[in-house]
PDB file of C-alpha atoms in Angstrom:
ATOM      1  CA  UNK A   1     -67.911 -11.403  33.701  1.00  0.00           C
ATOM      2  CA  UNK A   2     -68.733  -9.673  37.091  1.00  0.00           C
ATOM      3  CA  UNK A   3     -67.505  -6.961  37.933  1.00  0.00           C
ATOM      4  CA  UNK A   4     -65.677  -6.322  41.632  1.00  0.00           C
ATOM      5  CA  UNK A   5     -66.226  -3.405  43.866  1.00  0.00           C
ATOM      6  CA  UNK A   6     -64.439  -3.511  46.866  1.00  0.00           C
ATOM      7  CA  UNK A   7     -63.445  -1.585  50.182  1.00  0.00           C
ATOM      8  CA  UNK A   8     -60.200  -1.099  52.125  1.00  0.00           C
ATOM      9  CA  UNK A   9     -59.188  -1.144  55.476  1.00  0.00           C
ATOM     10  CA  UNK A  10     -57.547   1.791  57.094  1.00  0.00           C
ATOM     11  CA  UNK A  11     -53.876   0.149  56.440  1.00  0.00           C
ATOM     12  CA  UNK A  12     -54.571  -0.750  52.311  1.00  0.00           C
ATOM     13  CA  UNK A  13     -55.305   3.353  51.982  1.00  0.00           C
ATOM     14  CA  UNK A  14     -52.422   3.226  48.826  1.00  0.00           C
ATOM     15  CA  UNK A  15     -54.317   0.443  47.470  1.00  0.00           C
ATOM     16  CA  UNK A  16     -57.553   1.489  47.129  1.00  0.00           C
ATOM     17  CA  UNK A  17     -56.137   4.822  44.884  1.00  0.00           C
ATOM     18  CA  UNK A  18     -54.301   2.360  42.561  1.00  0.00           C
ATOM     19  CA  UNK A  19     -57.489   0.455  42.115  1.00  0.00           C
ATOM     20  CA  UNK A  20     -59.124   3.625  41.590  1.00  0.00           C
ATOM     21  CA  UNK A  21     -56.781   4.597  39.055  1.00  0.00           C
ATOM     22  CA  UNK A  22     -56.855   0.959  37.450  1.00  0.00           C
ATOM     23  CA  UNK A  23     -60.951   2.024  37.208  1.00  0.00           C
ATOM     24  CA  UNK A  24     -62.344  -0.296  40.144  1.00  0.00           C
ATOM     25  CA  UNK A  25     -65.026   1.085  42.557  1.00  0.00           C
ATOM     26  CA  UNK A  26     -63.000   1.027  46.009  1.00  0.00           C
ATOM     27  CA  UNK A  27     -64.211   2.429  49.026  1.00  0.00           C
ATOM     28  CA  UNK A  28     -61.725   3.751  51.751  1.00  0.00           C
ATOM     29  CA  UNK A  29     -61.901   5.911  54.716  1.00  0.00           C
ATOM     30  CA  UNK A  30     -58.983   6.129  56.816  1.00  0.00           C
ATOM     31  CA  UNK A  31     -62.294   6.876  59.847  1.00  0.00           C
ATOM     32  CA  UNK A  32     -64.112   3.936  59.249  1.00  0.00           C
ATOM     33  CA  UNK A  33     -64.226   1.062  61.651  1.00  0.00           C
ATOM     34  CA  UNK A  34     -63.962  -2.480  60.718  1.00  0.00           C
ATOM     35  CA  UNK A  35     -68.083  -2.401  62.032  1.00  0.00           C
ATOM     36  CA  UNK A  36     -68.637   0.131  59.747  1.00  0.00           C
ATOM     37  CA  UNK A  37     -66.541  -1.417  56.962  1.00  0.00           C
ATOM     38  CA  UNK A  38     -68.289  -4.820  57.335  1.00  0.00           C
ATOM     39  CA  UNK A  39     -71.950  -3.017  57.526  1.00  0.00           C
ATOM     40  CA  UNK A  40     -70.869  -0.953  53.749  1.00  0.00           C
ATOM     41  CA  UNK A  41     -69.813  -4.434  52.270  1.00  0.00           C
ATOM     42  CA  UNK A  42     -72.971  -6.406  53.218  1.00  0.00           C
ATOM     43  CA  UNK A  43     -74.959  -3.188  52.309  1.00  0.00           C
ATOM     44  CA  UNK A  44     -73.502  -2.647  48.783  1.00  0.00           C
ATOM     45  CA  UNK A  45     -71.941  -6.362  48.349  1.00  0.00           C
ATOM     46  CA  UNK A  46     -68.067  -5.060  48.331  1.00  0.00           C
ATOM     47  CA  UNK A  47     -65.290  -7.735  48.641  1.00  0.00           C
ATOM     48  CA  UNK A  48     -63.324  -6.157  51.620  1.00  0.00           C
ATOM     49  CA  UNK A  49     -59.523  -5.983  51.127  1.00  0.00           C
ATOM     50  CA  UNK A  50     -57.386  -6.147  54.789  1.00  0.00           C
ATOM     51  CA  UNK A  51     -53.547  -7.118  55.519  1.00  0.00           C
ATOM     52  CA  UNK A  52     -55.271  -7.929  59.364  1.00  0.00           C
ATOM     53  CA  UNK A  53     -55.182 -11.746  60.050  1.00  0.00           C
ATOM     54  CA  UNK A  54     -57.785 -10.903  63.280  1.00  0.00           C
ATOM     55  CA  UNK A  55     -60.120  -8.926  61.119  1.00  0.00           C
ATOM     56  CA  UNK A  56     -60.033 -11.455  57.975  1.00  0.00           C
ATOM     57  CA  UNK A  57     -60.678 -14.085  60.867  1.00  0.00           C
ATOM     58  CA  UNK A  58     -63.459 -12.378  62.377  1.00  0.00           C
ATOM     59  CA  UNK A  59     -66.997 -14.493  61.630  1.00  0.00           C
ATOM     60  CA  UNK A  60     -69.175 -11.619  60.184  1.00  0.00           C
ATOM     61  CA  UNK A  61     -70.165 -13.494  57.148  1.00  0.00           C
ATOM     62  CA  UNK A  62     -68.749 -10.529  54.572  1.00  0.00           C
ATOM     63  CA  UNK A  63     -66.856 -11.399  51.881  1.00  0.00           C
ATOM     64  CA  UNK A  64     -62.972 -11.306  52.249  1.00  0.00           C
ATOM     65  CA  UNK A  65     -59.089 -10.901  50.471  1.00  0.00           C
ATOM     66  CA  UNK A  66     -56.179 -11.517  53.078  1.00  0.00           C
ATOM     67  CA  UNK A  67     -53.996  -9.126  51.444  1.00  0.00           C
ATOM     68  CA  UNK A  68     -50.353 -10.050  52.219  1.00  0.00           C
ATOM     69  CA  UNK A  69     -47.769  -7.595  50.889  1.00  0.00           C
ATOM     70  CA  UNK A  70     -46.989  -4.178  51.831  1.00  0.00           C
ATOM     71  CA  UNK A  71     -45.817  -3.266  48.795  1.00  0.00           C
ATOM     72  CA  UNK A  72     -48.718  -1.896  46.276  1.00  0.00           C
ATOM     73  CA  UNK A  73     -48.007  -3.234  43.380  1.00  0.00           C
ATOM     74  CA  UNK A  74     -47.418  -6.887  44.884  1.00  0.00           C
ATOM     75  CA  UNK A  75     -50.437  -6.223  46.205  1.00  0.00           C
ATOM     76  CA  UNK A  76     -52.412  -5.698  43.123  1.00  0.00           C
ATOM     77  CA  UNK A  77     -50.795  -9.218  41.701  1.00  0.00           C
ATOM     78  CA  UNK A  78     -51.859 -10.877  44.771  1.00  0.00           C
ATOM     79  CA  UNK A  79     -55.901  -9.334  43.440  1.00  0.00           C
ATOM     80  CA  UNK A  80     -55.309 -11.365  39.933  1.00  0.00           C
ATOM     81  CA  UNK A  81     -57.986 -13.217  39.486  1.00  0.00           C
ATOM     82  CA  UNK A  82     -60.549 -10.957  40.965  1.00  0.00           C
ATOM     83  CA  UNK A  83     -59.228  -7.629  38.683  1.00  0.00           C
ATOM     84  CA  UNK A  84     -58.344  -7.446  35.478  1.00  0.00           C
ATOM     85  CA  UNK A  85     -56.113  -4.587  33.104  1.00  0.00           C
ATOM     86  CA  UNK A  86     -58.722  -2.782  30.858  1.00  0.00           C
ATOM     87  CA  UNK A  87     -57.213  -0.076  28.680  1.00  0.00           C
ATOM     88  CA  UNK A  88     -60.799   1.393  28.015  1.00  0.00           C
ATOM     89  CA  UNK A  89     -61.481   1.499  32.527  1.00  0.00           C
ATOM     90  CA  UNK A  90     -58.039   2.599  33.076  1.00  0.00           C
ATOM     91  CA  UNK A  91     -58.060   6.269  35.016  1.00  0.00           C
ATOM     92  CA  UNK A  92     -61.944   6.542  34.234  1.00  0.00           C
ATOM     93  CA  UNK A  93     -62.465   7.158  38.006  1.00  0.00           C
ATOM     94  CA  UNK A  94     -61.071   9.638  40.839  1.00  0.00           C
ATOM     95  CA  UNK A  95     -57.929   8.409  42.874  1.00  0.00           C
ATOM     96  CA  UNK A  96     -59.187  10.926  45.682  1.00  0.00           C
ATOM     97  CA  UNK A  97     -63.104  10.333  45.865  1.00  0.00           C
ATOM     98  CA  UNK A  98     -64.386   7.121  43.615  1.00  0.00           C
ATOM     99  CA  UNK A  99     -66.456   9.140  41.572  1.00  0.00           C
ATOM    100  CA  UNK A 100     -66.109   8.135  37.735  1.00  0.00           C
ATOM    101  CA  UNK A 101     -64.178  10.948  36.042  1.00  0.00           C
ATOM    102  CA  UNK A 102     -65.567  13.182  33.151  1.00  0.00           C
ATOM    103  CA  UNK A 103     -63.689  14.016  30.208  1.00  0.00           C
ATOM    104  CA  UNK A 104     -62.916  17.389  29.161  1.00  0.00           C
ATOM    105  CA  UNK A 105     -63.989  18.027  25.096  1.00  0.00           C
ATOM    106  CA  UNK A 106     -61.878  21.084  24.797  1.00  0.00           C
ATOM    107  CA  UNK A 107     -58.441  20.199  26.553  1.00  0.00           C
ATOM    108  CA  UNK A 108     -57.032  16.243  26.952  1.00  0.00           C
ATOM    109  CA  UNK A 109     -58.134  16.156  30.450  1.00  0.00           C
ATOM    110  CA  UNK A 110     -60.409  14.323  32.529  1.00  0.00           C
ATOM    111  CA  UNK A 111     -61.991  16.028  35.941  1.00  0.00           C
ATOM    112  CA  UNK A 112     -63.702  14.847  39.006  1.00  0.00           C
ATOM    113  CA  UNK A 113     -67.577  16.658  39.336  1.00  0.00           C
ATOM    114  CA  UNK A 114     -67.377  15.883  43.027  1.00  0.00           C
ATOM    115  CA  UNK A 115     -64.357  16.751  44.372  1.00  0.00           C
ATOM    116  CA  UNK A 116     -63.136  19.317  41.027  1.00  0.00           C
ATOM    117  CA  UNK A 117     -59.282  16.880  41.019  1.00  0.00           C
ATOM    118  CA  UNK A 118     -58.251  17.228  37.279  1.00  0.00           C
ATOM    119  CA  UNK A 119     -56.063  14.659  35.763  1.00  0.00           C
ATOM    120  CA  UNK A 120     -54.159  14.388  32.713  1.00  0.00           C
ATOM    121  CA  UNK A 121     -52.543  11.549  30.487  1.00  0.00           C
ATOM    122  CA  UNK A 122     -49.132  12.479  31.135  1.00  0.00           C
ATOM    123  CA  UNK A 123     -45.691  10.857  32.081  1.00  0.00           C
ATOM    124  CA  UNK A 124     -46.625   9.725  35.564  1.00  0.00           C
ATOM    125  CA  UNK A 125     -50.047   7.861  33.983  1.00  0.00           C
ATOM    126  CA  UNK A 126     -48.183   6.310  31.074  1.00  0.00           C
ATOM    127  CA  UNK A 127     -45.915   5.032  33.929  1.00  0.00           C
ATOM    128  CA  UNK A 128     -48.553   3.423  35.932  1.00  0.00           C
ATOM    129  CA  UNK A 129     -50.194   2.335  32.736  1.00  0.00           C
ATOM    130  CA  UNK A 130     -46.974   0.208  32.390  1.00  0.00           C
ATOM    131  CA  UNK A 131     -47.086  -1.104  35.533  1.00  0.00           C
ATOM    132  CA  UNK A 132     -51.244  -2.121  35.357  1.00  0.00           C
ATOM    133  CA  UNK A 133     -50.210  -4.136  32.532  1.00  0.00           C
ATOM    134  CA  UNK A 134     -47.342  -6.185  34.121  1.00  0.00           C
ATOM    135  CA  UNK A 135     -49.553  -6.475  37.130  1.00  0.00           C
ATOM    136  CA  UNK A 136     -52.789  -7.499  35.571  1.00  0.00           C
ATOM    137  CA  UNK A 137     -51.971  -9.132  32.635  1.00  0.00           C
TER     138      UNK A 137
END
């Protein structure tokens, strides 16, 4: 099965950290212009995510989702079918920078080599663990 990768426009900003966190490359710069963002998906074939009608309308030949909710985690039901819960890709990669994450041997941590972010499998994670399986399942 193929994997996604996808990018965000400026208004799915929440979005792109859950999918992140749910361990799918996701691009998202609140700077980048819907040029730019259409020039990155051609360039590394990313499905681009947007809640604007005009912009998922626009005839640039790019791959699109017509995201619909505000709300994040409707909007990561309305992405069923294109992403999928894996226990084993869940919080393998950095809410703040898309790097993948590298556990720490000595400690049950996990920490970004790019930006230095360390996370941990605590109550918040086991949380939005919960809520990646009702989601995604």
């Amino acid at each position: 099965m193929k994997e996604h990768k996808f990018i965000c426009d400026r208004n799915l900003g929440k979005l792109a950290k859950y999918l992140r966190l749910a361990g799918y490359y996701c691009l998202w710069d609140n700077n980048l212009s819907k040029t730019k963002i259409v020039n990155l998906a051609k360039k590394k074939r990313l499905i681009i995510l947007t809640r604007n009608k005009t912009f998922f309308n626009r005839n640039d030949k790019s791959k699109k989702i017509k995201i619909k909710s505000d709300n994040v985690l409707m909007q990561l039901t309305e992405l069923k079918g294109f992403i999928f819960f894996d226990e084993k890709k869940l919080f393998s990669r950095c809410s703040k920078c898309n790097s993948v994450l590298k556990k720490n041997t000595e400690e049950s941590e996990t920490f970004c080599l790019k930006c230095r972010k360390k996370y941990w499998f605590g109550s918040h994670a086991r949380e939005l663990k919960e809520k990646f399986k009702l989601r995604l399942r």
